[in-house]
């Protein structure tokens, strides 16, 4: 038993020694997490219709806003590089990181109080197409998420940051799987008694478990938490880098809120269609792009701070090519197999054919952005490695403005359906990454851009050839061999 226990402990708390193995572990766990995530969506689509799912997904908008500001904005861009910088001095590390964590928790408490009190006014403002019982339920669920889920979610992601800085990825990557599993079990078990409220119970239980299971990371790192808030050098560096990043995330969340507002004006169920298509697009982006981004930051920071510029440039080039190599064929597949994919993942008992078609159409335009969206997470980490969050901030804000203006033009002027919002997203994402790459090429002398262009063209050509045969092969099977009106045949 001791051997089994110690072997398991070493597996989940082991430190990775290369970017490839780190990315592989993160990607594998993200795949498992996404599998359970789409199982959750499939079960939700079986128990609740798209109008009810509007309530469920809209309830997360306000809590997600705070989470993204505190974690994606404040923590992601600064925490890991600062942790690595002070890792050799345990006393300085504990003081600096403790001060950052305590500051985040104070800010979270203030945000929760303001939004809990103001939910009666904020929710109707951002969901003008919803009325009556729908609004009241969203307000109630938003408050439950703010008080019971958000604190544990923030704390668990702080522990994830500690694990990533220590190059320990396994246990942090397992946490989202447990989170999704908790929602699935409570929905199946309690939906008959509590209906849609059962999903909220699952979300809260999942967040608590996520936090508890990552506590060992705290005890197996060089960091020791202290209840202090000192204006240390690390805290000043944190302030210096988090400002632009928080503003970037805030702008992105405003853009996401605009999408919510616009979809509520397009009819009941439109937000569910947009949300599900967007999260299906995020499946390959998470597996490849976010995995590379999470795993690469400690290595990029370490190489850059060691002034190994040739290695830094090589790491950037190879990582970008790896991302494009994996995401280009996936994007093509999502385009030509859009309807079967949507039916397979979301075709629950209460998810009707009209919802399937609209979701598939929306997914098509999202899919065009999969390769470039995946590279976005890695390219921004390149800037974070030398503690520059200002440049991604400026470019992101401009792209977000482009996205918002295009979305409003498509909806209010051209009167297009919900799928038009995915077009504006794709255009804005292409602009964002292209500008960041141009700036990066000027920042890093002799970056291998000729190699990048040459190999990217090869990848696109081979993807087109493979897609041609795959598409007609699918059509042949559909017409002659398999009846794809059945899930198992899909």
Short mmCIF file of C-alpha atoms in Angstrom, two decimals, residues 207-404:
data_model
loop_
_atom_site.label_atom_id
_atom_site.label_comp_id
_atom_site.label_asym_id
_atom_site.label_seq_id
_atom_site.Cartn_x
_atom_site.Cartn_y
_atom_site.Cartn_z
CA UNK A 207 -15.73 24.09 -7.35
CA UNK A 208 -15.22 23.00 -3.74
CA UNK A 209 -13.70 19.67 -4.81
CA UNK A 210 -11.42 21.46 -7.32
CA UNK A 211 -10.00 23.54 -4.49
CA UNK A 212 -9.58 20.70 -2.01
CA UNK A 213 -7.85 18.32 -4.40
CA UNK A 214 -5.19 20.92 -5.30
CA UNK A 215 -4.20 21.72 -1.70
CA UNK A 216 -1.26 19.25 -1.88
CA UNK A 217 0.36 21.61 -4.42
CA UNK A 218 0.71 24.17 -1.64
CA UNK A 219 2.58 21.77 0.61
CA UNK A 220 4.86 20.41 -2.11
CA UNK A 221 6.13 23.77 -3.41
CA UNK A 222 8.76 26.20 -2.13
CA UNK A 223 5.98 28.66 -1.31
CA UNK A 224 4.48 29.01 2.19
CA UNK A 225 1.34 31.10 2.52
CA UNK A 226 1.39 34.08 4.90
CA UNK A 227 -1.55 36.34 5.89
CA UNK A 228 0.32 39.50 4.87
CA UNK A 229 -0.17 42.35 2.43
CA UNK A 230 3.16 44.14 1.95
CA UNK A 231 4.17 46.50 -0.83
CA UNK A 232 7.02 44.27 -1.95
CA UNK A 233 9.04 44.46 -5.17
CA UNK A 234 7.11 41.47 -6.50
CA UNK A 235 3.77 43.14 -5.75
CA UNK A 236 4.92 46.27 -7.61
CA UNK A 237 5.90 44.11 -10.59
CA UNK A 238 2.52 42.43 -10.34
CA UNK A 239 0.75 45.80 -10.47
CA UNK A 240 2.94 46.87 -13.38
CA UNK A 241 1.99 43.88 -15.53
CA UNK A 242 -1.58 43.18 -14.38
CA UNK A 243 -3.03 46.61 -15.25
CA UNK A 244 -2.96 46.25 -19.04
CA UNK A 245 -3.90 42.58 -18.85
CA UNK A 246 -6.91 43.21 -16.61
CA UNK A 247 -8.08 45.95 -18.95
CA UNK A 248 -7.69 43.53 -21.87
CA UNK A 249 -9.75 40.88 -20.12
CA UNK A 250 -12.34 43.45 -19.05
CA UNK A 251 -12.71 44.56 -22.66
CA UNK A 252 -13.06 40.91 -23.74
CA UNK A 253 -15.72 40.34 -21.08
CA UNK A 254 -17.60 43.44 -22.20
CA UNK A 255 -17.46 42.00 -25.72
CA UNK A 256 -18.82 38.65 -24.41
CA UNK A 257 -21.57 40.53 -22.59
CA UNK A 258 -22.45 42.36 -25.82
CA UNK A 259 -22.76 38.95 -27.50
CA UNK A 260 -25.15 37.89 -24.72
CA UNK A 261 -27.17 41.08 -25.13
CA UNK A 262 -27.38 40.72 -28.92
CA UNK A 263 -28.40 37.06 -28.78
CA UNK A 264 -31.22 37.81 -26.35
CA UNK A 265 -32.64 40.10 -29.05
CA UNK A 266 -32.50 37.34 -31.69
CA UNK A 267 -35.10 35.12 -30.04
CA UNK A 268 -35.34 32.46 -27.37
CA UNK A 269 -32.58 29.87 -27.46
CA UNK A 270 -30.17 31.99 -29.54
CA UNK A 271 -27.70 32.43 -26.69
CA UNK A 272 -27.59 28.67 -26.11
CA UNK A 273 -26.84 28.12 -29.83
CA UNK A 274 -24.05 30.72 -29.80
CA UNK A 275 -22.63 29.45 -26.50
CA UNK A 276 -22.52 25.78 -27.55
CA UNK A 277 -20.95 26.55 -30.95
CA UNK A 278 -18.36 28.77 -29.31
CA UNK A 279 -17.44 26.11 -26.75
CA UNK A 280 -17.22 23.43 -29.41
CA UNK A 281 -14.71 25.65 -31.20
CA UNK A 282 -12.85 26.00 -27.92
CA UNK A 283 -12.37 22.20 -27.72
CA UNK A 284 -9.36 22.07 -30.11
CA UNK A 285 -8.26 25.53 -29.02
CA UNK A 286 -8.06 24.27 -25.43
CA UNK A 287 -6.40 20.97 -26.27
CA UNK A 288 -3.69 22.56 -28.40
CA UNK A 289 -3.57 26.34 -27.93
CA UNK A 290 -4.30 26.69 -24.22
CA UNK A 291 -2.22 23.58 -23.43
CA UNK A 292 0.78 25.09 -25.23
CA UNK A 293 0.13 28.44 -23.56
CA UNK A 294 -0.08 27.04 -20.04
CA UNK A 295 2.89 24.72 -20.43
CA UNK A 296 5.11 27.18 -22.31
CA UNK A 297 5.04 30.18 -19.97
CA UNK A 298 7.43 28.80 -17.30
CA UNK A 299 9.85 27.64 -20.02
CA UNK A 300 9.65 30.88 -22.00
CA UNK A 301 10.18 32.92 -18.82
CA UNK A 302 13.10 30.77 -17.74
CA UNK A 303 14.86 30.84 -21.14
CA UNK A 304 14.32 34.57 -21.60
CA UNK A 305 15.54 35.46 -18.10
CA UNK A 306 18.63 33.30 -18.77
CA UNK A 307 19.20 35.41 -21.94
CA UNK A 308 19.32 32.35 -24.21
CA UNK A 309 17.87 34.20 -27.19
CA UNK A 310 18.64 31.57 -29.84
CA UNK A 311 16.84 28.96 -27.78
CA UNK A 312 14.00 31.43 -27.17
CA UNK A 313 13.54 32.04 -30.92
CA UNK A 314 13.69 28.33 -31.72
CA UNK A 315 11.10 27.59 -29.02
CA UNK A 316 8.72 30.17 -30.52
CA UNK A 317 9.10 28.91 -34.09
CA UNK A 318 8.67 25.23 -33.28
CA UNK A 319 5.73 25.85 -30.96
CA UNK A 320 3.85 27.94 -33.56
CA UNK A 321 4.38 25.25 -36.21
CA UNK A 322 3.24 22.51 -33.83
CA UNK A 323 0.07 24.44 -33.03
CA UNK A 324 -0.74 25.03 -36.71
CA UNK A 325 0.06 21.41 -37.61
CA UNK A 326 -2.52 20.09 -35.15
CA UNK A 327 -5.26 22.72 -35.52
CA UNK A 328 -5.47 23.20 -39.31
CA UNK A 329 -6.94 19.73 -40.04
CA UNK A 330 -9.22 19.97 -37.01
CA UNK A 331 -10.59 23.29 -38.29
CA UNK A 332 -11.24 21.73 -41.70
CA UNK A 333 -12.98 18.75 -40.11
CA UNK A 334 -15.25 21.02 -38.07
CA UNK A 335 -16.24 22.83 -41.26
CA UNK A 336 -17.21 19.85 -43.45
CA UNK A 337 -18.52 17.63 -40.60
CA UNK A 338 -20.27 20.42 -38.70
CA UNK A 339 -23.81 18.96 -38.55
CA UNK A 340 -22.87 15.38 -37.52
CA UNK A 341 -20.52 16.77 -34.86
CA UNK A 342 -23.21 19.02 -33.39
CA UNK A 343 -25.78 16.23 -33.45
CA UNK A 344 -23.35 13.84 -31.79
CA UNK A 345 -22.36 16.21 -28.97
CA UNK A 346 -25.52 18.23 -28.34
CA UNK A 347 -28.32 16.20 -29.92
CA UNK A 348 -30.13 15.55 -26.68
CA UNK A 349 -33.81 14.80 -26.37
CA UNK A 350 -34.81 18.46 -26.08
CA UNK A 351 -32.27 19.92 -28.55
CA UNK A 352 -34.40 20.16 -31.72
CA UNK A 353 -33.33 20.05 -35.40
CA UNK A 354 -33.58 23.83 -35.89
CA UNK A 355 -31.19 24.35 -32.98
CA UNK A 356 -28.83 21.75 -34.49
CA UNK A 357 -28.74 23.50 -37.88
CA UNK A 358 -28.18 26.97 -36.41
CA UNK A 359 -25.46 25.66 -34.08
CA UNK A 360 -23.73 23.94 -37.03
CA UNK A 361 -23.84 27.12 -39.12
CA UNK A 362 -22.40 29.14 -36.25
CA UNK A 363 -19.68 26.52 -35.70
CA UNK A 364 -18.58 26.79 -39.35
CA UNK A 365 -17.41 30.39 -39.03
CA UNK A 366 -15.92 29.78 -35.58
CA UNK A 367 -13.93 26.89 -37.09
CA UNK A 368 -12.11 29.18 -39.54
CA UNK A 369 -10.55 30.88 -36.50
CA UNK A 370 -9.40 27.69 -34.71
CA UNK A 371 -5.74 27.73 -35.89
CA UNK A 372 -5.24 31.44 -35.34
CA UNK A 373 -7.14 31.40 -32.03
CA UNK A 374 -4.92 28.56 -30.81
CA UNK A 375 -1.74 30.48 -31.64
CA UNK A 376 -3.10 33.51 -29.77
CA UNK A 377 -2.59 31.90 -26.35
CA UNK A 378 1.03 31.05 -27.13
CA UNK A 379 1.90 34.38 -28.76
CA UNK A 380 0.59 36.36 -25.78
CA UNK A 381 2.71 34.17 -23.45
CA UNK A 382 5.78 35.21 -25.45
CA UNK A 383 5.09 38.80 -24.42
CA UNK A 384 4.33 37.79 -20.81
CA UNK A 385 7.71 36.02 -20.64
CA UNK A 386 9.44 39.39 -20.75
CA UNK A 387 6.74 40.92 -18.52
CA UNK A 388 5.11 42.91 -21.33
CA UNK A 389 1.35 42.81 -20.95
CA UNK A 390 0.86 46.30 -22.42
CA UNK A 391 1.35 45.29 -26.06
CA UNK A 392 -1.19 42.39 -26.03
CA UNK A 393 -3.54 44.73 -24.16
CA UNK A 394 -3.51 47.45 -26.82
CA UNK A 395 -3.87 45.01 -29.71
CA UNK A 396 -6.62 43.03 -27.93
CA UNK A 397 -8.66 46.13 -27.15
CA UNK A 398 -8.55 47.19 -30.81
CA UNK A 399 -9.59 43.71 -31.96
CA UNK A 400 -12.39 43.61 -29.39
CA UNK A 401 -13.71 46.93 -30.66
CA UNK A 402 -13.63 45.52 -34.20
CA UNK A 403 -15.52 42.43 -33.02
CA UNK A 404 -18.18 44.46 -31.20
#
